[in-house]
Amino acid sequence: MSFDLIVKGGTLPGGSKADIGIDGDRITAIEPKLEAVAGKVVDAAGHLVAPPFVDPHFHMDATLSYGMPRINASGTLLEGIALWGELKPLLTHEAVRERALSYCDWAASMGLLAIRTHVDVCDDRLLAVEALLEVKREVAPVIDLQLVAFPQDGFYRDPTAKQNTIRALDMGVDVVGGIPHFERTMEEGRRSVIELCEIAAERGLMIDMHCDETDDPMSRHIEQLAYEAHRLGLQGMVAGSHLTSMHSMDNYYASKLLPLMAEAEVAAIPNPLINIVLQGRHDTYPKRRGLTRVPEMLSYGIRVGFGQDCVLDPWYSLGTADMLDVAFMALHVAQMTSPADMRRLFDMVTTESAAIMRLPDYGLKVGAKASLVVLDAGDPIEALRLRAARRCVIASGKVVAEGSGGAMRLSLPGRPQTVDRRHRH
Ligand code: FE2
């Protein structure tokens, strides 16, 4: 027996020890011990071997733009949106592409190999759509990039958002987005959910809306989103991102809403790093945290995956492409501190988010794409505690990063051989 590559002696997230045999871009064997020759052996003895990290909510058109043309002084979501509006006319295809590719270098070095990025379609040039479609093709051997047509300035509120959303989908954008809480009225928000869900249903596409990203407990667009998922037969195809208003909702209303979401198989994508920063900005004390009801969702069987949302952009001034940072913040804010909860948090930045993105060949199983990460930790809880360094990242059967932490060596065609996470502008 022979393999192109064997990852030897690692500990899988469930705790068992295994050798993983890889041929071409596929996992072809997972056994306690493989007695075989291999073109290359990665020694993972004593280390956690996990499927790649997955970020189901990101903005790659805005990333690494921190400080351009100025910083967000108030730190609020609304100033962030206004600031992005100032930056948008200044964007060029090449600048968006270069920043996105630099971010993909960071992601690869962190073992973050699947990303769903929203792309703003409220720009008649659709320059960011074109640039990110190009980036998607370029990084495909390493990173699964999924694009969401996102009408940042409102599907109805922006005069050309509707036609641009359709144009972006025609160009090959994968998922239908929306932002109902930013429309002019609650009623327009409700209608935007209906129309966008109908567009997705006609095209057989998934839906992922920025939904109720506010502290207003009366922002209830998630109810309509769940209703439309049910009405249009889109179970398992729909996600609500952020859902921060649920933090502040009346408990009785939430007790009706949660089973409605479960019935419609609507997933939730909270973004704990950004929302602990953005929410509660109008509060004095007590100050609300603004994270949606994660443990309660899990108790109803609602799928939850955590997103990073922003790295060094008009909304968030930090970030390193490390999904363990995201899970670590979620652990604290949602108070998910039991061993079972902590293991689940690791799944929520790997397998659960992959399920939300409906990645067909993801995971540590025979026949799946041979993408994985070897971590400087013994198990998922230790990985969270240490926000463990990556020792080796394999994408589609090839070692793309080796080393540890900031000293990762990259092997990406046409890209620099080391990753530099400092930010200069
Ligand atoms: Fe977002």
Tab-separated table of C-alpha atoms and ligand atoms in Angstrom:
chain	number	residue	atom	x	y	z
A	1	MET	CA	0.000	0.000	0.000
A	2	SER	CA	1.266	3.507	-0.726
A	3	PHE	CA	-0.005	7.056	-0.363
A	4	ASP	CA	1.102	10.423	-1.636
A	5	LEU	CA	1.031	11.748	1.924
A	6	ILE	CA	0.422	10.298	5.391
A	7	VAL	CA	-0.401	12.399	8.455
A	8	LYS	CA	0.868	10.137	11.214
A	9	GLY	CA	-0.203	9.625	14.801
A	10	GLY	CA	-2.517	12.606	15.259
A	11	THR	CA	-5.444	12.825	17.672
A	12	LEU	CA	-8.794	13.462	15.998
A	13	PRO	CA	-11.282	15.934	17.578
A	14	GLY	CA	-13.297	13.001	18.991
A	15	GLY	CA	-10.221	11.738	20.856
A	16	SER	CA	-9.171	8.705	18.780
A	17	LYS	CA	-5.653	8.412	17.388
A	18	ALA	CA	-5.315	7.840	13.662
A	19	ASP	CA	-3.067	7.906	10.635
A	20	ILE	CA	-4.594	9.674	7.640
A	21	GLY	CA	-3.648	8.517	4.137
A	22	ILE	CA	-3.984	10.974	1.250
A	23	ASP	CA	-3.865	10.386	-2.500
A	24	GLY	CA	-4.107	13.368	-4.819
A	25	ASP	CA	-6.600	15.769	-3.274
A	26	ARG	CA	-8.610	13.126	-1.370
A	27	ILE	CA	-8.447	11.351	1.989
A	28	THR	CA	-8.228	7.663	1.054
A	29	ALA	CA	-7.663	6.002	4.444
A	30	ILE	CA	-8.120	6.738	8.144
A	31	GLU	CA	-6.798	3.891	10.293
A	32	PRO	CA	-5.338	3.536	13.796
A	33	LYS	CA	-2.052	2.596	12.107
A	34	LEU	CA	-1.193	2.666	8.416
A	35	GLU	CA	1.697	0.394	7.432
A	36	ALA	CA	2.463	1.918	4.062
A	37	VAL	CA	5.019	3.896	2.126
A	38	ALA	CA	4.305	7.512	1.399
A	39	GLY	CA	5.749	10.259	-0.762
A	40	LYS	CA	5.703	12.518	2.294
A	41	VAL	CA	4.980	11.979	5.988
A	42	VAL	CA	3.704	14.676	8.351
A	43	ASP	CA	4.438	13.681	11.941
A	44	ALA	CA	1.409	14.717	14.007
A	45	ALA	CA	2.160	12.564	17.050
A	46	GLY	CA	0.692	14.104	20.188
A	47	HIS	CA	-1.144	16.819	18.261
A	48	LEU	CA	-4.745	17.524	17.386
A	49	VAL	CA	-5.580	16.921	13.722
A	50	ALA	CA	-8.796	18.731	12.815
A	51	PRO	CA	-10.751	19.452	9.688
A	52	PRO	CA	-10.047	23.005	8.487
A	53	PHE	CA	-11.530	26.034	10.192
A	54	VAL	CA	-14.554	27.543	8.477
A	55	ASP	CA	-15.692	31.167	8.634
A	56	PRO	CA	-19.353	31.391	7.540
A	57	HIS	CA	-19.580	35.192	7.769
A	58	PHE	CA	-16.959	37.603	6.470
A	59	HIS	CA	-16.549	40.784	4.393
A	60	MET	CA	-13.581	40.244	2.121
A	61	ASP	CA	-14.262	43.388	0.068
A	62	ALA	CA	-13.640	45.532	3.156
A	63	THR	CA	-10.926	43.586	4.951
A	64	LEU	CA	-7.505	45.137	5.663
A	65	SER	CA	-8.842	48.611	4.877
A	66	TYR	CA	-8.567	49.875	8.467
A	67	GLY	CA	-7.828	53.600	8.507
A	68	MET	CA	-8.989	54.173	4.921
A	69	PRO	CA	-9.936	56.969	4.559
A	70	ARG	CA	-10.255	57.426	8.359
A	71	ILE	CA	-11.094	55.336	11.426
A	72	ASN	CA	-14.533	54.774	12.948
A	73	ALA	CA	-14.557	57.335	15.788
A	74	SER	CA	-17.776	56.281	17.528
A	75	GLY	CA	-17.219	52.556	17.066
A	76	THR	CA	-20.847	52.034	16.057
A	77	LEU	CA	-22.311	49.904	13.274
A	78	LEU	CA	-23.921	52.949	11.674
A	79	GLU	CA	-20.698	54.974	11.544
A	80	GLY	CA	-19.016	51.880	10.106
A	81	ILE	CA	-21.607	51.712	7.320
A	82	ALA	CA	-21.183	55.464	6.659
A	83	LEU	CA	-17.386	55.107	6.594
A	84	TRP	CA	-17.612	52.175	4.175
A	85	GLY	CA	-19.791	54.460	2.011
A	86	GLU	CA	-16.913	56.971	1.937
A	87	LEU	CA	-14.385	54.313	1.024
A	88	LYS	CA	-16.469	52.574	-1.655
A	89	PRO	CA	-16.034	55.165	-4.448
A	90	LEU	CA	-12.259	55.024	-3.868
A	91	LEU	CA	-12.016	51.241	-4.349
A	92	THR	CA	-10.261	49.783	-7.359
A	93	HIS	CA	-10.462	46.244	-8.696
A	94	GLU	CA	-6.761	45.686	-8.105
A	95	ALA	CA	-6.795	47.053	-4.538
A	96	VAL	CA	-9.761	44.875	-3.534
A	97	ARG	CA	-8.149	41.829	-5.132
A	98	GLU	CA	-4.763	42.450	-3.476
A	99	ARG	CA	-6.222	42.964	-0.009
A	100	ALA	CA	-8.412	39.872	-0.392
A	101	LEU	CA	-5.446	37.760	-1.525
A	102	SER	CA	-3.354	39.014	1.412
A	103	TYR	CA	-6.173	38.031	3.733
A	104	CYS	CA	-6.336	34.597	2.083
A	105	ASP	CA	-2.618	34.167	2.895
A	106	TRP	CA	-3.447	34.859	6.542
A	107	ALA	CA	-6.391	32.457	6.385
A	108	ALA	CA	-4.336	29.649	4.810
A	109	SER	CA	-1.663	30.043	7.489
A	110	MET	CA	-4.369	29.656	10.162
A	111	GLY	CA	-5.930	26.573	8.589
A	112	LEU	CA	-9.016	28.626	7.695
A	113	LEU	CA	-9.856	26.979	4.394
A	114	ALA	CA	-13.539	27.801	3.803
A	115	ILE	CA	-14.966	31.316	3.961
A	116	ARG	CA	-18.395	32.701	3.151
A	117	THR	CA	-17.923	36.353	2.318
A	118	HIS	CA	-20.626	38.907	1.762
A	119	VAL	CA	-19.855	41.288	-1.091
A	120	ASP	CA	-21.490	44.696	-1.248
A	121	VAL	CA	-23.587	45.091	-4.399
A	122	CYS	CA	-24.560	48.724	-3.695
A	123	ASP	CA	-22.039	50.043	-6.198
A	124	ASP	CA	-23.191	50.170	-9.803
A	125	ARG	CA	-19.692	49.243	-10.975
A	126	LEU	CA	-19.975	45.878	-9.137
A	127	LEU	CA	-16.214	46.171	-8.928
A	128	ALA	CA	-15.920	44.209	-5.678
A	129	VAL	CA	-18.093	41.432	-7.096
A	130	GLU	CA	-15.810	41.109	-10.114
A	131	ALA	CA	-12.669	41.243	-7.978
A	132	LEU	CA	-13.883	38.634	-5.480
A	133	LEU	CA	-15.123	36.289	-8.208
A	134	GLU	CA	-11.586	36.457	-9.579
A	135	VAL	CA	-10.115	35.825	-6.108
A	136	LYS	CA	-12.493	32.883	-5.653
A	137	ARG	CA	-11.094	31.232	-8.785
A	138	GLU	CA	-7.498	32.037	-7.816
A	139	VAL	CA	-7.675	30.603	-4.296
A	140	ALA	CA	-9.893	27.609	-5.161
A	141	PRO	CA	-7.089	25.016	-4.821
A	142	VAL	CA	-6.629	26.145	-1.197
A	143	ILE	CA	-9.729	27.975	0.062
A	144	ASP	CA	-13.418	27.352	-0.634
A	145	LEU	CA	-14.750	30.869	-1.056
A	146	GLN	CA	-18.502	31.355	-1.174
A	147	LEU	CA	-19.908	34.780	-2.122
A	148	VAL	CA	-23.114	36.383	-0.864
A	149	ALA	CA	-24.792	39.216	-2.814
A	150	PHE	CA	-25.139	41.759	-0.011
A	151	PRO	CA	-27.137	44.983	-0.513
A	152	GLN	CA	-25.310	46.869	2.248
A	153	ASP	CA	-27.267	50.108	1.816
A	154	GLY	CA	-30.660	48.379	1.745
A	155	PHE	CA	-32.384	46.289	-0.935
A	156	TYR	CA	-35.124	48.963	-1.236
A	157	ARG	CA	-33.362	51.885	0.405
A	158	ASP	CA	-30.619	51.989	-2.231
A	159	PRO	CA	-32.102	52.871	-5.624
A	160	THR	CA	-30.151	50.308	-7.670
A	161	ALA	CA	-29.577	47.583	-5.089
A	162	LYS	CA	-32.288	45.342	-6.475
A	163	GLN	CA	-30.992	45.299	-10.039
A	164	ASN	CA	-27.419	44.992	-8.794
A	165	THR	CA	-28.332	42.013	-6.613
A	166	ILE	CA	-29.788	40.268	-9.671
A	167	ARG	CA	-26.745	41.226	-11.780
A	168	ALA	CA	-24.375	39.846	-9.133
A	169	LEU	CA	-26.281	36.553	-8.998
A	170	ASP	CA	-26.184	36.374	-12.803
A	171	MET	CA	-22.406	36.877	-12.630
A	172	GLY	CA	-22.059	33.791	-10.434
A	173	VAL	CA	-22.417	34.959	-6.840
A	174	ASP	CA	-23.522	31.925	-4.823
A	175	VAL	CA	-25.857	33.117	-2.066
A	176	VAL	CA	-28.629	35.724	-1.664
A	177	GLY	CA	-28.068	38.282	1.125
A	178	GLY	CA	-30.103	41.068	2.675
A	179	ILE	CA	-30.224	43.605	5.497
A	180	PRO	CA	-33.883	44.048	6.513
A	181	HIS	CA	-33.165	46.046	9.699
A	182	PHE	CA	-31.452	48.738	7.595
A	183	GLU	CA	-34.411	49.321	5.254
A	184	ARG	CA	-36.400	52.528	5.827
A	185	THR	CA	-39.198	50.905	7.836
A	186	MET	CA	-39.994	47.611	9.507
A	187	GLU	CA	-42.525	47.005	6.727
A	188	GLU	CA	-39.959	47.531	3.969
A	189	GLY	CA	-37.617	45.234	5.882
A	190	ARG	CA	-40.327	42.567	5.992
A	191	ARG	CA	-41.017	42.911	2.276
A	192	SER	CA	-37.299	42.737	1.465
A	193	VAL	CA	-37.091	39.391	3.254
A	194	ILE	CA	-40.026	38.053	1.223
A	195	GLU	CA	-38.723	39.256	-2.147
A	196	LEU	CA	-35.137	38.122	-1.552
A	197	CYS	CA	-36.292	34.684	-0.410
A	198	GLU	CA	-38.423	34.373	-3.561
A	199	ILE	CA	-35.416	35.316	-5.721
A	200	ALA	CA	-33.347	32.617	-3.984
A	201	ALA	CA	-36.102	29.993	-4.270
A	202	GLU	CA	-36.481	30.614	-8.017
A	203	ARG	CA	-32.749	30.148	-8.527
A	204	GLY	CA	-32.305	27.285	-6.038
A	205	LEU	CA	-29.814	29.353	-4.026
A	206	MET	CA	-29.011	29.573	-0.338
A	207	ILE	CA	-29.918	32.680	1.670
A	208	ASP	CA	-27.820	34.394	4.318
A	209	MET	CA	-29.131	37.701	5.593
A	210	HIS	CA	-27.690	40.183	8.004
A	211	CYS	CA	-30.745	40.034	10.218
A	212	ASP	CA	-31.749	42.152	13.206
A	213	GLU	CA	-28.226	43.400	13.922
A	214	THR	CA	-29.562	45.871	16.448
A	215	ASP	CA	-30.373	46.103	20.150
A	216	ASP	CA	-34.012	46.883	19.314
A	217	PRO	CA	-36.082	43.982	20.694
A	218	MET	CA	-38.825	44.817	18.181
A	219	SER	CA	-36.524	44.055	15.250
A	220	ARG	CA	-38.147	40.716	14.402
A	221	HIS	CA	-37.221	40.064	10.773
A	222	ILE	CA	-35.914	36.639	11.745
A	223	GLU	CA	-39.537	35.614	12.246
A	224	GLN	CA	-40.345	36.473	8.610
A	225	LEU	CA	-37.139	34.809	7.423
A	226	ALA	CA	-38.096	31.564	9.181
A	227	TYR	CA	-41.642	31.834	7.829
A	228	GLU	CA	-40.379	32.266	4.244
A	229	ALA	CA	-37.932	29.359	4.607
A	230	HIS	CA	-40.881	27.201	5.641
A	231	ARG	CA	-43.290	28.565	3.007
A	232	LEU	CA	-40.859	28.222	0.114
A	233	GLY	CA	-39.488	24.806	1.097
A	234	LEU	CA	-36.017	26.222	1.794
A	235	GLN	CA	-35.333	24.195	4.940
A	236	GLY	CA	-31.594	23.873	5.527
A	237	MET	CA	-30.822	26.563	2.911
A	238	VAL	CA	-31.292	29.687	5.034
A	239	ALA	CA	-29.130	31.402	7.644
A	240	GLY	CA	-29.728	34.496	9.737
A	241	SER	CA	-26.511	36.310	10.537
A	242	HIS	CA	-25.989	38.300	13.760
A	243	LEU	CA	-29.561	38.098	15.195
A	244	THR	CA	-28.430	40.367	18.022
A	245	SER	CA	-31.901	41.759	18.701
A	246	MET	CA	-32.810	38.315	20.074
A	247	HIS	CA	-30.569	39.170	23.041
A	248	SER	CA	-33.011	41.913	24.029
A	249	MET	CA	-36.299	40.262	23.037
A	250	ASP	CA	-39.096	39.456	25.428
A	251	ASN	CA	-38.592	35.915	26.751
A	252	TYR	CA	-42.099	34.785	25.908
A	253	TYR	CA	-41.740	35.934	22.306
A	254	ALA	CA	-38.341	34.204	22.051
A	255	SER	CA	-39.912	30.973	23.333
A	256	LYS	CA	-42.203	31.022	20.283
A	257	LEU	CA	-39.535	32.191	17.826
A	258	LEU	CA	-36.891	29.562	18.619
A	259	PRO	CA	-39.091	26.540	17.706
A	260	LEU	CA	-40.201	28.400	14.561
A	261	MET	CA	-36.537	28.705	13.505
A	262	ALA	CA	-35.947	25.033	14.343
A	263	GLU	CA	-38.972	23.931	12.309
A	264	ALA	CA	-37.803	25.949	9.276
A	265	GLU	CA	-34.225	24.649	9.744
A	266	VAL	CA	-32.876	28.187	9.705
A	267	ALA	CA	-29.280	28.355	10.913
A	268	ALA	CA	-27.817	31.145	13.012
A	269	ILE	CA	-24.453	32.808	12.454
A	270	PRO	CA	-23.501	34.982	15.427
A	271	ASN	CA	-20.337	37.046	15.160
A	272	PRO	CA	-19.151	37.402	18.752
A	273	LEU	CA	-15.964	39.440	18.236
A	274	ILE	CA	-17.674	42.226	16.343
A	275	ASN	CA	-20.985	42.223	18.181
A	276	ILE	CA	-19.466	42.425	21.662
A	277	VAL	CA	-17.820	45.574	20.300
A	278	LEU	CA	-20.792	47.058	18.413
A	279	GLN	CA	-23.823	46.227	20.531
A	280	GLY	CA	-25.032	48.106	23.594
A	281	ARG	CA	-23.453	51.345	22.381
A	282	HIS	CA	-26.622	53.260	23.258
A	283	ASP	CA	-26.831	51.713	26.739
A	284	THR	CA	-25.480	53.288	29.901
A	285	TYR	CA	-25.510	50.592	32.604
A	286	PRO	CA	-26.338	47.758	32.604
A	287	LYS	CA	-24.834	47.412	29.127
A	288	ARG	CA	-26.236	44.614	27.002
A	289	ARG	CA	-23.817	42.160	25.395
A	290	GLY	CA	-25.845	41.805	22.213
A	291	LEU	CA	-24.889	38.219	21.477
A	292	THR	CA	-27.841	36.172	20.293
A	293	ARG	CA	-29.246	33.285	22.376
A	294	VAL	CA	-26.720	30.612	21.459
A	295	PRO	CA	-27.240	27.938	24.183
A	296	GLU	CA	-31.012	28.258	23.815
A	297	MET	CA	-30.744	27.818	20.035
A	298	LEU	CA	-28.644	24.707	20.517
A	299	SER	CA	-31.200	23.294	22.945
A	300	TYR	CA	-33.842	23.617	20.199
A	301	GLY	CA	-31.621	21.874	17.647
A	302	ILE	CA	-30.920	25.049	15.656
A	303	ARG	CA	-27.602	24.861	13.822
A	304	VAL	CA	-25.163	27.583	14.915
A	305	GLY	CA	-21.860	28.519	13.286
A	306	PHE	CA	-19.705	31.449	14.363
A	307	GLY	CA	-18.357	34.039	11.956
A	308	GLN	CA	-15.533	36.520	12.162
A	309	ASP	CA	-17.378	39.221	10.167
A	310	CYS	CA	-14.594	41.790	10.109
A	311	VAL	CA	-10.807	42.047	10.243
A	312	LEU	CA	-9.178	45.497	10.150
A	313	ASP	CA	-12.023	47.307	8.424
A	314	PRO	CA	-14.484	50.180	9.095
A	315	TRP	CA	-16.224	48.134	11.802
A	316	TYR	CA	-13.427	46.291	13.614
A	317	SER	CA	-9.865	47.405	14.219
A	318	LEU	CA	-8.340	44.038	15.150
A	319	GLY	CA	-8.361	40.437	13.890
A	320	THR	CA	-5.929	37.804	12.601
A	321	ALA	CA	-8.027	35.255	10.659
A	322	ASP	CA	-7.954	32.960	13.698
A	323	MET	CA	-11.315	31.233	14.189
A	324	LEU	CA	-10.122	30.092	17.625
A	325	ASP	CA	-10.276	33.769	18.690
A	326	VAL	CA	-13.896	33.805	17.526
A	327	ALA	CA	-14.791	30.637	19.449
A	328	PHE	CA	-12.882	31.901	22.503
A	329	MET	CA	-14.935	35.097	22.597
A	330	ALA	CA	-18.161	33.127	22.043
A	331	LEU	CA	-17.252	30.853	24.947
A	332	HIS	CA	-16.990	33.828	27.284
A	333	VAL	CA	-19.914	35.924	26.105
A	334	ALA	CA	-22.341	32.979	25.814
A	335	GLN	CA	-20.929	31.469	29.044
A	336	MET	CA	-20.423	28.106	27.348
A	337	THR	CA	-17.864	26.826	29.830
A	338	SER	CA	-18.737	23.139	30.372
A	339	PRO	CA	-16.401	20.611	28.710
A	340	ALA	CA	-19.243	19.526	26.390
A	341	ASP	CA	-19.972	23.141	25.435
A	342	MET	CA	-16.293	23.886	24.803
A	343	ARG	CA	-15.964	20.866	22.505
A	344	ARG	CA	-19.110	22.028	20.745
A	345	LEU	CA	-17.628	25.489	20.236
A	346	PHE	CA	-14.748	23.890	18.363
A	347	ASP	CA	-17.285	22.121	16.113
A	348	MET	CA	-19.049	25.448	15.548
A	349	VAL	CA	-15.963	26.948	13.888
A	350	THR	CA	-15.331	23.757	11.896
A	351	THR	CA	-17.967	21.139	11.044
A	352	GLU	CA	-21.127	23.083	11.973
A	353	SER	CA	-20.133	26.090	9.877
A	354	ALA	CA	-19.198	23.748	7.008
A	355	ALA	CA	-22.712	22.274	7.209
A	356	ILE	CA	-24.226	25.779	7.050
A	357	MET	CA	-22.162	26.470	3.909
A	358	ARG	CA	-23.228	23.051	2.566
A	359	LEU	CA	-19.656	22.104	1.682
A	360	PRO	CA	-20.118	18.685	0.108
A	361	ASP	CA	-16.664	17.144	0.504
A	362	TYR	CA	-15.595	18.632	3.831
A	363	GLY	CA	-14.424	16.673	6.864
A	364	LEU	CA	-12.051	14.047	8.148
A	365	LYS	CA	-13.524	11.050	6.340
A	366	VAL	CA	-12.519	8.760	3.526
A	367	GLY	CA	-13.495	10.322	0.188
A	368	ALA	CA	-13.518	13.888	1.509
A	369	LYS	CA	-11.209	16.603	0.245
A	370	ALA	CA	-7.800	16.199	1.890
A	371	SER	CA	-7.792	19.494	3.773
A	372	LEU	CA	-6.868	19.568	7.452
A	373	VAL	CA	-4.913	21.373	10.111
A	374	VAL	CA	-2.434	20.068	12.702
A	375	LEU	CA	-2.582	22.131	15.888
A	376	ASP	CA	-0.130	22.622	18.732
A	377	ALA	CA	-2.674	21.197	21.205
A	378	GLY	CA	-3.792	17.765	22.348
A	379	ASP	CA	-7.557	18.216	22.040
A	380	PRO	CA	-10.190	20.796	21.042
A	381	ILE	CA	-10.510	22.314	24.532
A	382	GLU	CA	-6.763	22.815	24.775
A	383	ALA	CA	-6.797	24.322	21.278
A	384	LEU	CA	-9.338	26.875	22.502
A	385	ARG	CA	-7.494	27.652	25.732
A	386	LEU	CA	-4.158	28.170	23.982
A	387	ARG	CA	-5.640	29.542	20.762
A	388	ALA	CA	-3.132	27.005	19.575
A	389	ALA	CA	-0.499	27.644	16.944
A	390	ARG	CA	-0.819	25.788	13.662
A	391	ARG	CA	1.960	23.306	12.966
A	392	CYS	CA	0.872	22.251	9.501
A	393	VAL	CA	-1.959	23.102	7.126
A	394	ILE	CA	-2.864	20.754	4.269
A	395	ALA	CA	-5.223	21.923	1.509
A	396	SER	CA	-6.475	19.587	-1.234
A	397	GLY	CA	-3.689	17.115	-0.451
A	398	LYS	CA	-0.827	19.651	-0.433
A	399	VAL	CA	1.059	21.120	2.524
A	400	VAL	CA	0.387	24.864	2.176
A	401	ALA	CA	1.731	26.124	5.516
A	402	GLU	CA	4.251	24.758	8.012
A	403	GLY	CA	5.825	26.158	11.148
A	404	SER	CA	4.173	27.809	14.094
A	405	GLY	CA	2.192	30.997	14.680
A	406	GLY	CA	3.637	34.113	13.077
A	407	ALA	CA	6.530	32.128	11.620
A	408	MET	CA	4.414	30.058	9.220
A	409	ARG	CA	6.082	29.245	5.911
A	410	LEU	CA	3.635	29.293	3.011
A	411	SER	CA	3.673	27.265	-0.197
A	412	LEU	CA	1.059	29.046	-2.280
A	413	PRO	CA	1.698	29.493	-6.007
A	414	GLY	CA	2.516	33.105	-6.853
A	415	ARG	CA	2.330	34.279	-3.233
A	416	PRO	CA	4.956	35.326	-0.663
A	417	GLN	CA	6.604	32.483	1.276
A	418	THR	CA	5.954	33.950	4.681
A	419	VAL	CA	2.872	35.540	6.124
A	420	ASP	CA	3.087	39.047	7.549
A	421	ARG	CA	0.118	39.924	9.732
A	422	ARG	CA	1.269	43.463	10.516
A	423	HIS	CA	-0.949	46.129	9.016
A	424	ARG	CA	0.433	49.155	7.230
A	425	HIS	CA	-1.604	51.780	5.499
B	1	FE2	FE	-21.513	41.170	8.339
